[in-house]
């Protein structure tokens, strides 16, 4: 296990339609080279996706011990996928961590996509140097969440799937179906109507977790001026600062965090 000073790690973002990767500068939280995007194979079975991940990595000239972080749209518990959103159901129960590690020959760390975006915000964006309870939410096709306590991630919080109690919200399967960015688009909601749904959601989340800071990510975060000022919460709520590349950056940062943690554990074991 390497304890050397590292300035770069590699991040990969796996989504339902594309698999994107690039080396990341770990000091600045920026890509060091253009990212490469390969369409997600269909069907997106574990084997097919692992081949694509290996192909993507092989296109870069990486040092053998370069740690690699991979985001995945699923609950990832100790490397194992427990759910599968927008990817083949065969993933459920697959040890994604060891599959990618074996297939690529690199130490690979797999993380839920929203947790990765959250790590990017906490390490380099709107949550940088913020202690206490920080909650990052991503508004996209679904709603993802990443919860941090003094910078440490509580993984797999899945707060898009809470239930809201208004008569309108109860007509939907869960909060995500009611207030994701995809709901705004699908129902062609104006900003005020959508913001009222966000108000309901974030008030509930605020009541449950009493966060010190809420960060709103996902593609629609770049239009934050249209809806964040309409919200009335007791918690500070801000837009994410890292936009499209948050997943890649967060994945790389996670890989470095995991490498350091493993080195620390190995040292403790030796002492
Ligand atoms: C999934 C989460 C994921 C989020 C954003 C949700 O539907 O349950 O695991 O983080 O969508 O992709």
XYZ file of C-alpha atoms and ligand atoms in Angstrom:
283
model
C 0.000 0.000 0.000
C 1.521 3.275 -1.099
C 1.902 6.125 1.376
C 3.773 8.325 -1.094
C 2.787 11.912 -1.655
C 0.314 11.915 -4.462
C -0.845 14.824 -6.568
C -3.081 12.930 -8.978
C -5.712 10.211 -8.796
C -8.071 8.936 -11.476
C -11.849 9.399 -11.369
C -14.548 7.562 -13.323
C -18.238 8.459 -13.370
C -20.584 5.646 -14.445
C -24.053 6.723 -15.531
C -26.929 5.136 -17.410
C -25.799 6.605 -20.744
C -22.082 7.366 -20.453
C -18.911 6.329 -18.640
C -16.527 9.268 -18.223
C -13.046 9.397 -16.773
C -10.066 11.678 -16.292
C -7.034 12.176 -14.072
C -7.672 14.731 -11.315
C -5.350 17.193 -9.604
C -5.933 16.406 -5.921
C -4.792 19.814 -4.689
C -6.946 21.916 -6.974
C -9.821 19.500 -7.550
C -9.556 19.971 -11.306
C -9.151 17.621 -14.258
C -5.520 17.427 -15.432
C -6.398 16.162 -18.897
C -9.471 16.124 -21.114
C -11.979 13.564 -19.947
C -12.812 10.577 -22.100
C -16.436 9.485 -22.503
C -17.512 6.045 -23.737
C -21.225 5.214 -24.088
C -22.461 2.832 -21.393
C -22.791 -0.626 -23.007
C -26.357 -1.894 -23.389
C -27.319 -4.055 -21.625
C -25.165 -2.578 -18.876
C -24.243 -5.884 -17.230
C -21.332 -6.067 -14.759
C -19.065 -7.777 -17.319
C -19.798 -5.320 -20.120
C -19.357 -2.271 -17.872
C -16.112 -3.679 -16.409
C -14.758 -4.094 -19.960
C -15.610 -0.473 -20.756
C -14.006 0.762 -17.532
C -10.844 -1.232 -18.368
C -10.842 0.197 -21.919
C -11.189 3.745 -20.566
C -8.315 3.283 -18.118
C -6.102 1.722 -20.777
C -6.505 4.880 -22.901
C -4.558 6.835 -20.271
C -0.952 6.183 -19.434
C -1.377 5.641 -15.695
C 1.216 4.611 -13.124
C 0.557 1.060 -11.925
C -0.189 2.171 -8.366
C -2.500 5.054 -9.336
C -5.676 4.713 -7.235
C -8.951 4.847 -9.127
C -12.302 5.983 -7.800
C -15.514 4.990 -9.560
C -19.011 6.410 -9.041
C -21.985 4.147 -9.482
C -25.733 4.942 -9.407
C -26.525 2.491 -6.614
C -26.227 1.874 -2.913
C -22.643 0.656 -2.522
C -21.995 -1.047 0.774
C -18.374 -2.091 1.311
C -17.885 -2.285 -2.453
C -21.022 -4.327 -3.138
C -23.938 -2.885 -5.168
C -27.183 -3.311 -3.262
C -29.480 -1.535 -5.747
C -29.253 -0.484 -9.413
C -30.682 2.803 -10.770
C -30.530 3.133 -14.585
C -28.175 0.139 -14.880
C -28.773 -3.581 -15.338
C -30.377 -5.390 -12.374
C -27.597 -8.002 -12.558
C -25.534 -5.482 -10.576
C -27.511 -6.132 -7.415
C -25.267 -8.225 -5.162
C -22.178 -7.729 -7.366
C -18.920 -6.839 -5.621
C -18.193 -3.909 -7.932
C -15.002 -3.056 -6.076
C -13.306 -6.410 -6.642
C -14.706 -6.815 -10.163
C -13.128 -3.514 -11.296
C -9.943 -4.110 -9.289
C -9.431 -7.521 -10.933
C -10.342 -6.338 -14.419
C -8.178 -3.192 -14.398
C -5.200 -4.241 -12.278
C -5.540 -1.012 -10.245
C -6.806 -0.465 -6.730
C -10.392 0.600 -7.446
C -12.812 2.160 -4.928
C -16.485 2.301 -5.812
C -18.887 4.842 -4.363
C -22.514 5.938 -4.798
C -22.768 8.768 -7.360
C -24.240 11.345 -4.967
C -21.682 10.460 -2.296
C -18.952 11.151 -4.884
C -20.461 14.521 -5.877
C -20.701 15.303 -2.155
C -17.047 14.442 -1.545
C -16.087 16.805 -4.372
C -18.088 19.654 -2.786
C -16.719 19.041 0.697
C -13.109 18.689 -0.480
C -13.065 21.429 -3.127
C -16.385 23.278 -3.434
C -19.161 24.895 -1.398
C -18.554 22.627 1.620
C -14.808 23.195 1.843
C -13.562 23.883 5.380
C -17.105 23.580 6.765
C -17.384 21.543 9.937
C -20.571 20.208 11.462
C -23.335 18.466 9.556
C -23.212 19.186 5.831
C -25.803 17.694 3.522
C -25.263 17.604 -0.234
C -28.263 16.777 -2.432
C -28.173 16.208 -6.185
C -31.264 17.040 -8.227
C -31.307 15.156 -11.522
C -33.193 12.178 -12.926
C -33.307 11.039 -9.321
C -32.408 12.780 -6.095
C -29.179 11.719 -4.420
C -27.791 12.681 -1.036
C -24.455 12.738 0.758
C -24.234 13.419 4.481
C -21.018 14.615 6.141
C -20.151 15.088 9.778
C -16.979 17.177 10.185
C -15.941 16.177 6.663
C -16.539 12.431 7.156
C -19.065 10.795 4.895
C -21.990 8.779 6.243
C -22.439 6.700 3.058
C -25.627 5.690 1.232
C -28.133 7.998 2.899
C -30.646 7.758 -0.015
C -32.643 10.804 1.103
C -34.378 11.098 -2.258
C -36.623 8.273 -1.152
C -38.233 9.849 1.907
C -42.010 10.398 1.945
C -43.665 13.788 2.092
C -47.024 14.298 3.659
C -48.889 16.902 1.599
C -51.906 15.653 -0.337
C -50.110 16.463 -3.603
C -46.858 14.716 -2.651
C -48.720 11.610 -1.499
C -49.811 10.991 -5.069
C -46.193 10.181 -5.938
C -44.213 7.059 -5.049
C -41.680 9.059 -3.013
C -40.111 12.534 -2.681
C -37.761 11.982 -5.615
C -40.610 11.349 -8.070
C -42.257 14.570 -6.868
C -39.371 17.057 -6.713
C -36.409 15.804 -8.788
C -35.275 17.954 -11.716
C -36.825 15.264 -13.932
C -40.245 15.970 -12.314
C -39.882 19.684 -13.115
C -39.124 18.816 -16.744
C -41.678 16.041 -17.122
C -44.524 18.133 -15.712
C -43.240 21.367 -17.225
C -43.436 23.107 -13.818
C -42.638 26.809 -13.541
C -39.914 27.768 -11.061
C -42.387 28.899 -8.353
C -44.331 25.631 -8.456
C -41.173 23.558 -8.404
C -39.694 25.682 -5.606
C -42.834 25.017 -3.510
C -42.091 21.289 -3.836
C -38.444 21.889 -2.905
C -39.613 23.919 0.093
C -41.663 20.960 1.307
C -38.767 18.561 0.772
C -36.004 20.630 2.350
C -38.184 21.622 5.355
C -38.711 17.941 6.065
C -35.018 17.092 5.634
C -34.058 20.049 7.812
C -36.397 18.800 10.520
C -34.916 15.280 10.334
C -31.200 16.181 10.300
C -30.724 19.775 11.513
C -27.825 20.282 9.118
C -25.506 23.294 9.380
C -25.342 23.623 5.608
C -27.295 22.231 2.647
C -25.636 22.166 -0.780
C -27.775 21.719 -3.890
C -26.015 19.959 -6.775
C -26.979 18.325 -10.058
C -27.228 19.964 -13.485
C -29.990 22.352 -12.393
C -27.693 23.864 -9.739
C -26.381 26.252 -12.370
C -29.867 27.841 -12.495
C -29.981 28.202 -8.687
C -30.909 31.906 -8.833
C -34.327 30.905 -10.171
C -35.350 28.807 -7.156
C -32.996 28.959 -4.159
C -34.027 32.561 -3.251
C -37.664 31.360 -3.111
C -36.900 28.919 -0.290
C -37.449 29.833 3.331
C -35.417 27.554 5.631
C -33.604 28.009 8.901
C -30.554 26.304 7.362
C -28.107 27.993 5.009
C -28.707 26.515 1.540
C -26.305 27.143 -1.352
C -25.633 25.889 -4.876
C -22.858 23.382 -5.547
C -19.708 24.927 -6.986
C -18.421 21.976 -8.983
C -20.695 21.303 -11.866
C -20.329 18.640 -14.566
C -17.147 17.079 -13.301
C -18.164 16.683 -9.636
C -18.506 12.898 -9.988
C -15.063 12.382 -11.536
C -13.403 14.741 -9.054
C -15.181 13.230 -6.056
C -14.349 9.692 -7.191
C -10.647 10.549 -7.498
C -10.683 12.252 -4.125
C -12.371 9.233 -2.567
C -9.705 6.923 -4.049
C -7.023 9.036 -2.384
C -8.941 9.135 0.923
C -9.305 5.339 0.813
C -5.637 4.821 -0.033
C -4.573 6.960 2.925
C -7.008 5.201 5.279
C -5.688 1.781 4.208
C -2.072 2.913 4.714
C -2.962 4.216 8.178
C -4.702 0.956 9.086
C -1.719 -1.089 7.819
C 0.672 1.030 9.906
C -1.465 0.644 13.017
C -1.566 -3.097 12.469
C 2.276 -3.197 12.231
C 2.850 -1.024 15.369
C -30.715 6.450 -6.247
C -29.423 6.922 -5.585
C -28.677 7.874 -6.489
C -29.599 9.000 -6.956
C -28.916 9.931 -7.946
C -31.517 7.650 -6.687
O -32.654 7.211 -7.336
O -31.476 5.676 -5.354
O -28.599 5.813 -5.265
O -27.590 8.418 -5.784
O -30.758 8.468 -7.567
O -28.494 9.243 -9.094
